[in-house]
Each structure stands twice: as structure tokens, then as C-alpha cells.
Amino acid sequence: MKKIEAIIKPFKLDDVRESLSDIGITGMTVTEVKGFGRQKGHTELYRGAEYAIDFMPKVKLEIVVSDDLVDNCVEAIIETAQTGKIGDGKIFISDIERVIRIRTGEENEEAI
């Protein structure tokens, strides 16, 4: 099993969710986050005053899938979230040792 963490632009969330649903992903955790990378923030004008936005708003998706779904899941995220502009985000993939569904006690693939 793998955990896929994807940091994407907030306006792409619904499209990515639909794309993942189409390939059989039935659950995910979504968190509103802020951060910066090469984009380095930007400046905005508010009531005549200019101020710096150092951390850009992003959305973090966390999805745990079986090993055979990882490539399809990553491909769906990239195709849907990519705008071709700086700040499209990143995808991190890590191993998951064990999953337990609290309600039933099911483990691993049965729990996801």
C-alpha cells in the first residue's frame, strides 16, 4: 500500500476529485494548507497599500491506495491538476505499513 500526498491549487480540487472517482478511488483526506516553493509568494494591493503574500494557499490531498492503483492515481492527478504554470504543486508517494479500520477492525486492503 502507498500513501499519495498531492499539493495542488485550490481551484483544481473538484476536477481532481472527479478524476480520482472515475478510476475507483473512494476516499481521501483534504486539508487547506499554505506554503511556498519556487513561486515565492506575490504582492497584492489592498486599499491602496501593497503587501506581500509569502505563503500561497494550496490544498493537500492524502490518499491511501493499493500498489496496483498508484500509477493510475498519480496520472489522474497530474492530468487534472496541471496548468503548466509555476505553483501547480507536488506529489509525494510513501509506503504504508498497516491500515486498520476502527469500526470493524479490518486491516490493510480491506480497510481502505
mmCIF file of N, CA, C and O in Angstrom:
data_model
loop_
_atom_site.group_PDB
_atom_site.id
_atom_site.type_symbol
_atom_site.label_atom_id
_atom_site.label_comp_id
_atom_site.label_asym_id
_atom_site.label_seq_id
_atom_site.Cartn_x
_atom_site.Cartn_y
_atom_site.Cartn_z
ATOM 1 N N MET A 1 0.841 -1.180 0.000
ATOM 2 C CA MET A 1 0.000 0.000 0.000
ATOM 3 C C MET A 1 0.885 1.241 0.000
ATOM 4 O O MET A 1 1.973 1.236 0.560
ATOM 5 N N LYS A 2 0.368 2.281 -0.610
ATOM 6 C CA LYS A 2 1.093 3.547 -0.703
ATOM 7 C C LYS A 2 0.189 4.688 -0.265
ATOM 8 O O LYS A 2 -1.027 4.641 -0.422
ATOM 9 N N LYS A 3 0.826 5.721 0.277
ATOM 10 C CA LYS A 3 0.125 6.962 0.601
ATOM 11 C C LYS A 3 0.567 7.998 -0.413
ATOM 12 O O LYS A 3 1.757 8.240 -0.583
ATOM 13 N N ILE A 4 -0.392 8.585 -1.092
ATOM 14 C CA ILE A 4 -0.119 9.637 -2.063
ATOM 15 C C ILE A 4 -0.552 10.955 -1.441
ATOM 16 O O ILE A 4 -1.704 11.111 -1.049
ATOM 17 N N GLU A 5 0.401 11.873 -1.331
ATOM 18 C CA GLU A 5 0.101 13.218 -0.853
ATOM 19 C C GLU A 5 0.316 14.152 -2.032
ATOM 20 O O GLU A 5 1.404 14.193 -2.602
ATOM 21 N N ALA A 6 -0.722 14.876 -2.393
ATOM 22 C CA ALA A 6 -0.626 15.796 -3.521
ATOM 23 C C ALA A 6 -0.958 17.199 -3.034
ATOM 24 O O ALA A 6 -1.979 17.414 -2.386
ATOM 25 N N ILE A 7 -0.085 18.139 -3.346
ATOM 26 C CA ILE A 7 -0.313 19.552 -3.052
ATOM 27 C C ILE A 7 -0.706 20.196 -4.378
ATOM 28 O O ILE A 7 0.076 20.189 -5.331
ATOM 29 N N ILE A 8 -1.924 20.738 -4.444
ATOM 30 C CA ILE A 8 -2.434 21.291 -5.700
ATOM 31 C C ILE A 8 -3.039 22.665 -5.469
ATOM 32 O O ILE A 8 -3.255 23.083 -4.328
ATOM 33 N N LYS A 9 -3.349 23.348 -6.568
ATOM 34 C CA LYS A 9 -4.037 24.639 -6.486
ATOM 35 C C LYS A 9 -5.491 24.395 -6.066
ATOM 36 O O LYS A 9 -6.131 23.448 -6.531
ATOM 37 N N PRO A 10 -6.027 25.235 -5.181
ATOM 38 C CA PRO A 10 -7.377 25.011 -4.649
ATOM 39 C C PRO A 10 -8.477 24.905 -5.709
ATOM 40 O O PRO A 10 -9.387 24.092 -5.570
ATOM 41 N N PHE A 11 -8.390 25.683 -6.787
ATOM 42 C CA PHE A 11 -9.465 25.659 -7.773
ATOM 43 C C PHE A 11 -9.477 24.375 -8.598
ATOM 44 O O PHE A 11 -10.431 24.118 -9.328
ATOM 45 N N LYS A 12 -8.463 23.537 -8.452
ATOM 46 C CA LYS A 12 -8.399 22.266 -9.174
ATOM 47 C C LYS A 12 -8.969 21.098 -8.368
ATOM 48 O O LYS A 12 -9.084 19.986 -8.863
ATOM 49 N N LEU A 13 -9.350 21.333 -7.118
ATOM 50 C CA LEU A 13 -9.781 20.260 -6.226
ATOM 51 C C LEU A 13 -10.950 19.454 -6.782
ATOM 52 O O LEU A 13 -10.904 18.230 -6.819
ATOM 53 N N ASP A 14 -12.017 20.109 -7.203
ATOM 54 C CA ASP A 14 -13.196 19.375 -7.688
ATOM 55 C C ASP A 14 -12.882 18.536 -8.915
ATOM 56 O O ASP A 14 -13.340 17.397 -9.036
ATOM 57 N N ASP A 15 -12.081 19.079 -9.825
ATOM 58 C CA ASP A 15 -11.708 18.329 -11.025
ATOM 59 C C ASP A 15 -10.877 17.100 -10.671
ATOM 60 O O ASP A 15 -11.089 16.015 -11.218
ATOM 61 N N VAL A 16 -9.938 17.256 -9.754
ATOM 62 C CA VAL A 16 -9.093 16.139 -9.340
ATOM 63 C C VAL A 16 -9.930 15.080 -8.633
ATOM 64 O O VAL A 16 -9.787 13.881 -8.876
ATOM 65 N N ARG A 17 -10.835 15.516 -7.760
ATOM 66 C CA ARG A 17 -11.699 14.561 -7.050
ATOM 67 C C ARG A 17 -12.529 13.744 -8.033
ATOM 68 O O ARG A 17 -12.651 12.525 -7.903
ATOM 69 N N GLU A 18 -13.098 14.401 -9.034
ATOM 70 C CA GLU A 18 -13.883 13.695 -10.050
ATOM 71 C C GLU A 18 -13.037 12.706 -10.828
ATOM 72 O O GLU A 18 -13.448 11.575 -11.078
ATOM 73 N N SER A 19 -11.845 13.124 -11.199
ATOM 74 C CA SER A 19 -10.933 12.270 -11.948
ATOM 75 C C SER A 19 -10.550 11.027 -11.136
ATOM 76 O O SER A 19 -10.506 9.919 -11.668
ATOM 77 N N LEU A 20 -10.280 11.211 -9.861
ATOM 78 C CA LEU A 20 -9.940 10.079 -9.000
ATOM 79 C C LEU A 20 -11.137 9.161 -8.782
ATOM 80 O O LEU A 20 -11.002 7.942 -8.754
ATOM 81 N N SER A 21 -12.306 9.740 -8.657
ATOM 82 C CA SER A 21 -13.524 8.946 -8.513
ATOM 83 C C SER A 21 -13.759 8.075 -9.741
ATOM 84 O O SER A 21 -14.181 6.924 -9.620
ATOM 85 N N ASP A 22 -13.454 8.612 -10.913
ATOM 86 C CA ASP A 22 -13.630 7.859 -12.164
ATOM 87 C C ASP A 22 -12.750 6.613 -12.234
ATOM 88 O O ASP A 22 -13.103 5.648 -12.912
ATOM 89 N N ILE A 23 -11.600 6.630 -11.554
ATOM 90 C CA ILE A 23 -10.729 5.451 -11.590
ATOM 91 C C ILE A 23 -10.911 4.546 -10.372
ATOM 92 O O ILE A 23 -10.158 3.598 -10.181
ATOM 93 N N GLY A 24 -11.913 4.856 -9.537
ATOM 94 C CA GLY A 24 -12.258 3.973 -8.431
ATOM 95 C C GLY A 24 -11.732 4.347 -7.069
ATOM 96 O O GLY A 24 -11.826 3.565 -6.126
ATOM 97 N N ILE A 25 -11.212 5.551 -6.912
ATOM 98 C CA ILE A 25 -10.753 5.999 -5.594
ATOM 99 C C ILE A 25 -11.980 6.440 -4.805
ATOM 100 O O ILE A 25 -12.708 7.337 -5.221
ATOM 101 N N THR A 26 -12.215 5.792 -3.667
ATOM 102 C CA THR A 26 -13.457 6.034 -2.930
ATOM 103 C C THR A 26 -13.305 6.952 -1.727
ATOM 104 O O THR A 26 -14.306 7.334 -1.128
ATOM 105 N N GLY A 27 -12.079 7.303 -1.359
ATOM 106 C CA GLY A 27 -11.922 8.178 -0.202
ATOM 107 C C GLY A 27 -10.603 8.911 -0.214
ATOM 108 O O GLY A 27 -9.624 8.445 -0.796
ATOM 109 N N MET A 28 -10.609 10.059 0.414
ATOM 110 C CA MET A 28 -9.387 10.856 0.540
ATOM 111 C C MET A 28 -9.579 11.852 1.671
ATOM 112 O O MET A 28 -10.702 12.131 2.086
ATOM 113 N N THR A 29 -8.468 12.381 2.143
ATOM 114 C CA THR A 29 -8.494 13.446 3.136
ATOM 115 C C THR A 29 -8.003 14.713 2.455
ATOM 116 O O THR A 29 -7.003 14.690 1.745
ATOM 117 N N VAL A 30 -8.727 15.808 2.657
ATOM 118 C CA VAL A 30 -8.374 17.082 2.043
ATOM 119 C C VAL A 30 -8.125 18.107 3.151
ATOM 120 O O VAL A 30 -8.931 18.241 4.066
ATOM 121 N N THR A 31 -7.004 18.803 3.039
ATOM 122 C CA THR A 31 -6.636 19.812 4.023
ATOM 123 C C THR A 31 -6.258 21.097 3.302
ATOM 124 O O THR A 31 -5.548 21.058 2.303
ATOM 125 N N GLU A 32 -6.754 22.231 3.802
ATOM 126 C CA GLU A 32 -6.326 23.511 3.259
ATOM 127 C C GLU A 32 -4.993 23.854 3.914
ATOM 128 O O GLU A 32 -4.878 23.854 5.137
ATOM 129 N N VAL A 33 -3.982 24.114 3.078
ATOM 130 C CA VAL A 33 -2.643 24.392 3.585
ATOM 131 C C VAL A 33 -2.101 25.660 2.934
ATOM 132 O O VAL A 33 -2.675 26.173 1.975
ATOM 133 N N LYS A 34 -1.002 26.161 3.466
ATOM 134 C CA LYS A 34 -0.297 27.290 2.868
ATOM 135 C C LYS A 34 1.169 26.919 2.765
ATOM 136 O O LYS A 34 1.687 26.194 3.607
ATOM 137 N N GLY A 35 1.817 27.417 1.735
ATOM 138 C CA GLY A 35 3.233 27.130 1.600
ATOM 139 C C GLY A 35 3.830 27.906 0.448
ATOM 140 O O GLY A 35 3.156 28.679 -0.222
ATOM 141 N N PHE A 36 5.122 27.681 0.239
ATOM 142 C CA PHE A 36 5.777 28.305 -0.904
ATOM 143 C C PHE A 36 6.908 27.408 -1.363
ATOM 144 O O PHE A 36 7.443 26.608 -0.623
ATOM 145 N N GLY A 37 7.222 27.544 -2.619
ATOM 146 C CA GLY A 37 8.346 26.842 -3.221
ATOM 147 C C GLY A 37 9.020 27.830 -4.144
ATOM 148 O O GLY A 37 9.307 28.955 -3.761
ATOM 149 N N ARG A 38 9.170 27.446 -5.384
ATOM 150 C CA ARG A 38 9.772 28.357 -6.359
ATOM 151 C C ARG A 38 8.886 29.559 -6.635
ATOM 152 O O ARG A 38 9.359 30.599 -7.071
ATOM 153 N N GLN A 39 7.598 29.422 -6.360
ATOM 154 C CA GLN A 39 6.647 30.510 -6.618
ATOM 155 C C GLN A 39 6.942 31.723 -5.739
ATOM 156 O O GLN A 39 6.712 32.851 -6.113
ATOM 157 N N LYS A 40 7.431 31.505 -4.537
ATOM 158 C CA LYS A 40 7.879 32.532 -3.598
ATOM 159 C C LYS A 40 6.844 33.584 -3.229
ATOM 160 O O LYS A 40 7.174 34.681 -2.849
ATOM 161 N N GLY A 41 5.566 33.305 -3.359
ATOM 162 C CA GLY A 41 4.544 34.266 -2.999
ATOM 163 C C GLY A 41 4.408 35.367 -4.037
ATOM 164 O O GLY A 41 4.941 35.288 -5.130
ATOM 165 N N HIS A 42 3.673 36.405 -3.683
ATOM 166 C CA HIS A 42 3.475 37.540 -4.578
ATOM 167 C C HIS A 42 3.018 38.743 -3.763
ATOM 168 O O HIS A 42 2.816 38.639 -2.563
ATOM 169 N N THR A 43 2.860 39.888 -4.411
ATOM 170 C CA THR A 43 2.358 41.067 -3.714
ATOM 171 C C THR A 43 0.946 41.377 -4.202
ATOM 172 O O THR A 43 0.589 41.085 -5.334
ATOM 173 N N GLU A 44 0.156 41.933 -3.309
ATOM 174 C CA GLU A 44 -1.210 42.328 -3.637
ATOM 175 C C GLU A 44 -1.438 43.760 -3.178
ATOM 176 O O GLU A 44 -0.755 44.256 -2.286
ATOM 177 N N LEU A 45 -2.431 44.388 -3.776
ATOM 178 C CA LEU A 45 -2.799 45.751 -3.434
ATOM 179 C C LEU A 45 -4.144 45.722 -2.717
ATOM 180 O O LEU A 45 -5.105 45.135 -3.215
ATOM 181 N N TYR A 46 -4.214 46.316 -1.520
ATOM 182 C CA TYR A 46 -5.454 46.362 -0.764
ATOM 183 C C TYR A 46 -5.631 47.764 -0.209
ATOM 184 O O TYR A 46 -4.792 48.245 0.555
ATOM 185 N N ARG A 47 -6.692 48.434 -0.625
ATOM 186 C CA ARG A 47 -6.995 49.809 -0.194
ATOM 187 C C ARG A 47 -5.784 50.734 -0.370
ATOM 188 O O ARG A 47 -5.434 51.500 0.528
ATOM 189 N N GLY A 48 -5.146 50.588 -1.494
ATOM 190 C CA GLY A 48 -4.031 51.468 -1.820
ATOM 191 C C GLY A 48 -2.693 51.073 -1.224
ATOM 192 O O GLY A 48 -1.680 51.678 -1.520
ATOM 193 N N ALA A 49 -2.692 50.071 -0.360
ATOM 194 C CA ALA A 49 -1.439 49.632 0.255
ATOM 195 C C ALA A 49 -1.004 48.305 -0.353
ATOM 196 O O ALA A 49 -1.817 47.403 -0.536
ATOM 197 N N GLU A 50 0.268 48.216 -0.659
ATOM 198 C CA GLU A 50 0.802 46.981 -1.217
ATOM 199 C C GLU A 50 1.352 46.127 -0.080
ATOM 200 O O GLU A 50 2.031 46.624 0.812
ATOM 201 N N TYR A 51 1.025 44.841 -0.094
ATOM 202 C CA TYR A 51 1.575 43.946 0.914
ATOM 203 C C TYR A 51 1.936 42.606 0.289
ATOM 204 O O TYR A 51 1.397 42.212 -0.732
ATOM 205 N N ALA A 52 2.877 41.921 0.929
ATOM 206 C CA ALA A 52 3.413 40.669 0.394
ATOM 207 C C ALA A 52 2.627 39.467 0.921
ATOM 208 O O ALA A 52 2.281 39.411 2.106
ATOM 209 N N ILE A 53 2.343 38.549 0.030
ATOM 210 C CA ILE A 53 1.754 37.268 0.397
ATOM 211 C C ILE A 53 2.889 36.245 0.293
ATOM 212 O O ILE A 53 3.308 35.883 -0.799
ATOM 213 N N ASP A 54 3.439 35.839 1.441
ATOM 214 C CA ASP A 54 4.587 34.935 1.437
ATOM 215 C C ASP A 54 4.171 33.478 1.246
ATOM 216 O O ASP A 54 4.897 32.697 0.654
ATOM 217 N N PHE A 55 3.033 33.099 1.789
ATOM 218 C CA PHE A 55 2.564 31.723 1.699
ATOM 219 C C PHE A 55 1.334 31.663 0.806
ATOM 220 O O PHE A 55 0.350 32.356 1.042
ATOM 221 N N MET A 56 1.414 30.807 -0.201
ATOM 222 C CA MET A 56 0.318 30.666 -1.157
ATOM 223 C C MET A 56 -0.688 29.638 -0.637
ATOM 224 O O MET A 56 -0.295 28.594 -0.109
ATOM 225 N N PRO A 57 -1.994 29.906 -0.797
ATOM 226 C CA PRO A 57 -2.983 28.899 -0.389
ATOM 227 C C PRO A 57 -2.946 27.707 -1.344
ATOM 228 O O PRO A 57 -2.896 27.870 -2.559
ATOM 229 N N LYS A 58 -2.951 26.526 -0.785
ATOM 230 C CA LYS A 58 -2.938 25.273 -1.547
ATOM 231 C C LYS A 58 -3.906 24.299 -0.893
ATOM 232 O O LYS A 58 -4.425 24.545 0.184
ATOM 233 N N VAL A 59 -4.105 23.164 -1.541
ATOM 234 C CA VAL A 59 -4.910 22.087 -0.988
ATOM 235 C C VAL A 59 -4.037 20.838 -0.975
ATOM 236 O O VAL A 59 -3.340 20.546 -1.947
ATOM 237 N N LYS A 60 -4.076 20.111 0.136
ATOM 238 C CA LYS A 60 -3.303 18.875 0.253
ATOM 239 C C LYS A 60 -4.265 17.697 0.273
ATOM 240 O O LYS A 60 -5.175 17.637 1.108
ATOM 241 N N LEU A 61 -4.078 16.784 -0.670
ATOM 242 C CA LEU A 61 -4.870 15.556 -0.729
ATOM 243 C C LEU A 61 -4.029 14.424 -0.163
ATOM 244 O O LEU A 61 -2.851 14.304 -0.484
ATOM 245 N N GLU A 62 -4.639 13.589 0.664
ATOM 246 C CA GLU A 62 -3.977 12.397 1.166
ATOM 247 C C GLU A 62 -4.839 11.201 0.790
ATOM 248 O O GLU A 62 -6.016 11.144 1.136
ATOM 249 N N ILE A 63 -4.230 10.261 0.056
ATOM 250 C CA ILE A 63 -4.961 9.109 -0.454
ATOM 251 C C ILE A 63 -4.118 7.872 -0.192
ATOM 252 O O ILE A 63 -2.932 7.854 -0.519
ATOM 253 N N VAL A 64 -4.709 6.841 0.393
ATOM 254 C CA VAL A 64 -4.018 5.569 0.581
ATOM 255 C C VAL A 64 -4.632 4.575 -0.393
ATOM 256 O O VAL A 64 -5.849 4.383 -0.415
ATOM 257 N N VAL A 65 -3.769 3.975 -1.227
ATOM 258 C CA VAL A 65 -4.246 3.052 -2.265
ATOM 259 C C VAL A 65 -3.386 1.796 -2.274
ATOM 260 O O VAL A 65 -2.258 1.786 -1.779
ATOM 261 N N SER A 66 -3.924 0.739 -2.872
ATOM 262 C CA SER A 66 -3.133 -0.475 -3.067
ATOM 263 C C SER A 66 -2.075 -0.191 -4.124
ATOM 264 O O SER A 66 -2.225 0.715 -4.943
ATOM 265 N N ASP A 67 -1.017 -0.981 -4.109
ATOM 266 C CA ASP A 67 0.118 -0.745 -5.004
ATOM 267 C C ASP A 67 -0.272 -0.698 -6.476
ATOM 268 O O ASP A 67 0.305 0.054 -7.255
ATOM 269 N N ASP A 68 -1.273 -1.481 -6.868
ATOM 270 C CA ASP A 68 -1.645 -1.542 -8.286
ATOM 271 C C ASP A 68 -2.392 -0.297 -8.769
ATOM 272 O O ASP A 68 -2.533 -0.091 -9.969
ATOM 273 N N LEU A 69 -2.867 0.545 -7.859
ATOM 274 C CA LEU A 69 -3.596 1.763 -8.254
ATOM 275 C C LEU A 69 -2.735 3.026 -8.247
ATOM 276 O O LEU A 69 -3.184 4.080 -8.684
ATOM 277 N N VAL A 70 -1.504 2.919 -7.769
ATOM 278 C CA VAL A 70 -0.661 4.108 -7.586
ATOM 279 C C VAL A 70 -0.438 4.854 -8.901
ATOM 280 O O VAL A 70 -0.652 6.069 -8.982
ATOM 281 N N ASP A 71 -0.002 4.152 -9.940
ATOM 282 C CA ASP A 71 0.312 4.821 -11.205
ATOM 283 C C ASP A 71 -0.906 5.488 -11.821
ATOM 284 O O ASP A 71 -0.828 6.612 -12.306
ATOM 285 N N ASN A 72 -2.059 4.810 -11.792
ATOM 286 C CA ASN A 72 -3.295 5.402 -12.326
ATOM 287 C C ASN A 72 -3.700 6.641 -11.542
ATOM 288 O O ASN A 72 -4.145 7.639 -12.112
ATOM 289 N N CYS A 73 -3.529 6.583 -10.230
ATOM 290 C CA CYS A 73 -3.899 7.689 -9.356
ATOM 291 C C CYS A 73 -3.000 8.901 -9.627
ATOM 292 O O CYS A 73 -3.486 10.025 -9.791
ATOM 293 N N VAL A 74 -1.701 8.673 -9.702
ATOM 294 C CA VAL A 74 -0.746 9.752 -9.955
ATOM 295 C C VAL A 74 -1.004 10.370 -11.331
ATOM 296 O O VAL A 74 -1.024 11.596 -11.485
ATOM 297 N N GLU A 75 -1.231 9.532 -12.320
ATOM 298 C CA GLU A 75 -1.513 10.017 -13.673
ATOM 299 C C GLU A 75 -2.773 10.886 -13.704
ATOM 300 O O GLU A 75 -2.802 11.946 -14.327
ATOM 301 N N ALA A 76 -3.815 10.450 -12.993
ATOM 302 C CA ALA A 76 -5.069 11.216 -12.946
ATOM 303 C C ALA A 76 -4.853 12.577 -12.286
ATOM 304 O O ALA A 76 -5.382 13.596 -12.751
ATOM 305 N N ILE A 77 -4.069 12.617 -11.215
ATOM 306 C CA ILE A 77 -3.809 13.883 -10.528
ATOM 307 C C ILE A 77 -3.032 14.829 -11.442
ATOM 308 O O ILE A 77 -3.380 16.004 -11.590
ATOM 309 N N ILE A 78 -1.989 14.314 -12.081
ATOM 310 C CA ILE A 78 -1.164 15.163 -12.948
ATOM 311 C C ILE A 78 -1.984 15.714 -14.113
ATOM 312 O O ILE A 78 -1.950 16.914 -14.398
ATOM 313 N N GLU A 79 -2.724 14.852 -14.789
ATOM 314 C CA GLU A 79 -3.506 15.295 -15.950
ATOM 315 C C GLU A 79 -4.541 16.347 -15.575
ATOM 316 O O GLU A 79 -4.814 17.264 -16.338
ATOM 317 N N THR A 80 -5.115 16.210 -14.383
ATOM 318 C CA THR A 80 -6.197 17.112 -13.985
ATOM 319 C C THR A 80 -5.698 18.398 -13.334
ATOM 320 O O THR A 80 -6.268 19.457 -13.550
ATOM 321 N N ALA A 81 -4.621 18.320 -12.540
ATOM 322 C CA ALA A 81 -4.168 19.478 -11.767
ATOM 323 C C ALA A 81 -3.179 20.359 -12.521
ATOM 324 O O ALA A 81 -2.936 21.488 -12.129
ATOM 325 N N GLN A 82 -2.626 19.857 -13.609
ATOM 326 C CA GLN A 82 -1.588 20.588 -14.319
ATOM 327 C C GLN A 82 -2.154 21.769 -15.111
ATOM 328 O O GLN A 82 -3.081 21.610 -15.888
ATOM 329 N N THR A 83 -1.582 22.951 -14.864
ATOM 330 C CA THR A 83 -1.947 24.138 -15.639
ATOM 331 C C THR A 83 -0.784 24.583 -16.523
ATOM 332 O O THR A 83 -0.960 25.391 -17.422
ATOM 333 N N GLY A 84 0.409 24.084 -16.232
ATOM 334 C CA GLY A 84 1.588 24.480 -16.976
ATOM 335 C C GLY A 84 2.257 25.726 -16.422
ATOM 336 O O GLY A 84 3.255 26.196 -16.954
ATOM 337 N N LYS A 85 1.712 26.265 -15.343
ATOM 338 C CA LYS A 85 2.276 27.464 -14.728
ATOM 339 C C LYS A 85 2.946 27.093 -13.419
ATOM 340 O O LYS A 85 2.640 26.081 -12.805
ATOM 341 N N ILE A 86 3.835 27.973 -12.977
ATOM 342 C CA ILE A 86 4.531 27.750 -11.715
ATOM 343 C C ILE A 86 3.507 27.647 -10.579
ATOM 344 O O ILE A 86 2.497 28.337 -10.577
ATOM 345 N N GLY A 87 3.762 26.741 -9.639
ATOM 346 C CA GLY A 87 2.863 26.583 -8.498
ATOM 347 C C GLY A 87 1.819 25.502 -8.669
ATOM 348 O O GLY A 87 0.894 25.402 -7.874
ATOM 349 N N ASP A 88 1.947 24.652 -9.707
ATOM 350 C CA ASP A 88 0.977 23.568 -9.906
ATOM 351 C C ASP A 88 0.991 22.563 -8.760
ATOM 352 O O ASP A 88 -0.006 21.929 -8.493
ATOM 353 N N GLY A 89 2.112 22.416 -8.084
ATOM 354 C CA GLY A 89 2.156 21.560 -6.912
ATOM 355 C C GLY A 89 3.143 20.422 -7.015
ATOM 356 O O GLY A 89 3.971 20.361 -7.911
ATOM 357 N N LYS A 90 3.008 19.489 -6.076
ATOM 358 C CA LYS A 90 3.896 18.332 -5.988
ATOM 359 C C LYS A 90 3.080 17.113 -5.570
ATOM 360 O O LYS A 90 2.021 17.229 -4.977
ATOM 361 N N ILE A 91 3.646 15.931 -5.870
ATOM 362 C CA ILE A 91 3.070 14.667 -5.418
ATOM 363 C C ILE A 91 4.159 13.901 -4.678
ATOM 364 O O ILE A 91 5.269 13.764 -5.177
ATOM 365 N N PHE A 92 3.832 13.424 -3.487
ATOM 366 C CA PHE A 92 4.750 12.623 -2.680
ATOM 367 C C PHE A 92 4.134 11.237 -2.500
ATOM 368 O O PHE A 92 2.943 11.122 -2.193
ATOM 369 N N ILE A 93 4.935 10.200 -2.669
ATOM 370 C CA ILE A 93 4.448 8.832 -2.525
ATOM 371 C C ILE A 93 5.303 8.136 -1.467
ATOM 372 O O ILE A 93 6.530 8.156 -1.554
ATOM 373 N N SER A 94 4.640 7.536 -0.478
ATOM 374 C CA SER A 94 5.377 6.833 0.573
ATOM 375 C C SER A 94 4.698 5.504 0.888
ATOM 376 O O SER A 94 3.512 5.306 0.604
ATOM 377 N N ASP A 95 5.457 4.599 1.496
ATOM 378 C CA ASP A 95 4.936 3.284 1.865
ATOM 379 C C ASP A 95 4.065 3.381 3.116
ATOM 380 O O ASP A 95 4.354 4.155 4.024
ATOM 381 N N ILE A 96 3.030 2.562 3.129
ATOM 382 C CA ILE A 96 2.167 2.442 4.305
ATOM 383 C C ILE A 96 2.322 1.017 4.826
ATOM 384 O O ILE A 96 2.131 0.058 4.086
ATOM 385 N N GLU A 97 2.661 0.904 6.081
ATOM 386 C CA GLU A 97 2.920 -0.402 6.665
ATOM 387 C C GLU A 97 1.639 -1.145 7.016
ATOM 388 O O GLU A 97 1.512 -2.342 6.766
ATOM 389 N N ARG A 98 0.684 -0.435 7.603
ATOM 390 C CA ARG A 98 -0.517 -1.111 8.102
ATOM 391 C C ARG A 98 -1.661 -0.116 8.184
ATOM 392 O O ARG A 98 -1.458 1.041 8.546
ATOM 393 N N VAL A 99 -2.865 -0.568 7.847
ATOM 394 C CA VAL A 99 -4.070 0.249 7.952
ATOM 395 C C VAL A 99 -5.110 -0.549 8.733
ATOM 396 O O VAL A 99 -5.288 -1.749 8.481
ATOM 397 N N ILE A 100 -5.789 0.089 9.656
ATOM 398 C CA ILE A 100 -6.834 -0.576 10.437
ATOM 399 C C ILE A 100 -8.079 0.298 10.425
ATOM 400 O O ILE A 100 -8.014 1.483 10.743
ATOM 401 N N ARG A 101 -9.213 -0.290 10.037
ATOM 402 C CA ARG A 101 -10.484 0.425 10.121
ATOM 403 C C ARG A 101 -10.980 0.292 11.559
ATOM 404 O O ARG A 101 -11.181 -0.822 12.053
ATOM 405 N N ILE A 102 -11.156 1.392 12.236
ATOM 406 C CA ILE A 102 -11.501 1.381 13.661
ATOM 407 C C ILE A 102 -12.838 0.692 13.918
ATOM 408 O O ILE A 102 -12.960 -0.115 14.831
ATOM 409 N N ARG A 103 -13.846 0.988 13.104
ATOM 410 C CA ARG A 103 -15.199 0.456 13.340
ATOM 411 C C ARG A 103 -15.252 -1.061 13.288
ATOM 412 O O ARG A 103 -15.865 -1.694 14.149
ATOM 413 N N THR A 104 -14.602 -1.682 12.296
ATOM 414 C CA THR A 104 -14.743 -3.118 12.085
ATOM 415 C C THR A 104 -13.505 -3.937 12.444
ATOM 416 O O THR A 104 -13.593 -5.157 12.544
ATOM 417 N N GLY A 105 -12.364 -3.274 12.570
ATOM 418 C CA GLY A 105 -11.130 -3.994 12.831
ATOM 419 C C GLY A 105 -10.489 -4.563 11.569
ATOM 420 O O GLY A 105 -9.457 -5.237 11.643
ATOM 421 N N GLU A 106 -11.085 -4.296 10.398
ATOM 422 C CA GLU A 106 -10.498 -4.764 9.143
ATOM 423 C C GLU A 106 -9.114 -4.140 8.980
ATOM 424 O O GLU A 106 -8.874 -3.036 9.429
ATOM 425 N N GLU A 107 -8.243 -4.879 8.282
ATOM 426 C CA GLU A 107 -6.885 -4.388 8.130
ATOM 427 C C GLU A 107 -6.466 -4.356 6.667
ATOM 428 O O GLU A 107 -6.992 -5.077 5.825
ATOM 429 N N ASN A 108 -5.503 -3.482 6.407
ATOM 430 C CA ASN A 108 -4.823 -3.328 5.114
ATOM 431 C C ASN A 108 -5.799 -3.080 3.959
ATOM 432 O O ASN A 108 -6.620 -2.199 4.063
ATOM 433 N N GLU A 109 -5.721 -3.847 2.852
ATOM 434 C CA GLU A 109 -6.548 -3.559 1.688
ATOM 435 C C GLU A 109 -8.048 -3.544 1.998
ATOM 436 O O GLU A 109 -8.798 -2.763 1.457
ATOM 437 N N GLU A 110 -8.483 -4.428 2.901
ATOM 438 C CA GLU A 110 -9.907 -4.455 3.271
ATOM 439 C C GLU A 110 -10.337 -3.183 4.004
ATOM 440 O O GLU A 110 -11.485 -2.789 3.967
ATOM 441 N N ALA A 111 -9.371 -2.524 4.658
ATOM 442 C CA ALA A 111 -9.682 -1.321 5.441
ATOM 443 C C ALA A 111 -9.755 -0.070 4.573
ATOM 444 O O ALA A 111 -10.338 0.917 4.988
ATOM 445 N N ILE A 112 -9.152 -0.117 3.378
ATOM 446 C CA ILE A 112 -9.203 1.077 2.557
ATOM 447 C C ILE A 112 -10.273 0.905 1.513
ATOM 448 O O ILE A 112 -10.822 1.763 0.973
#
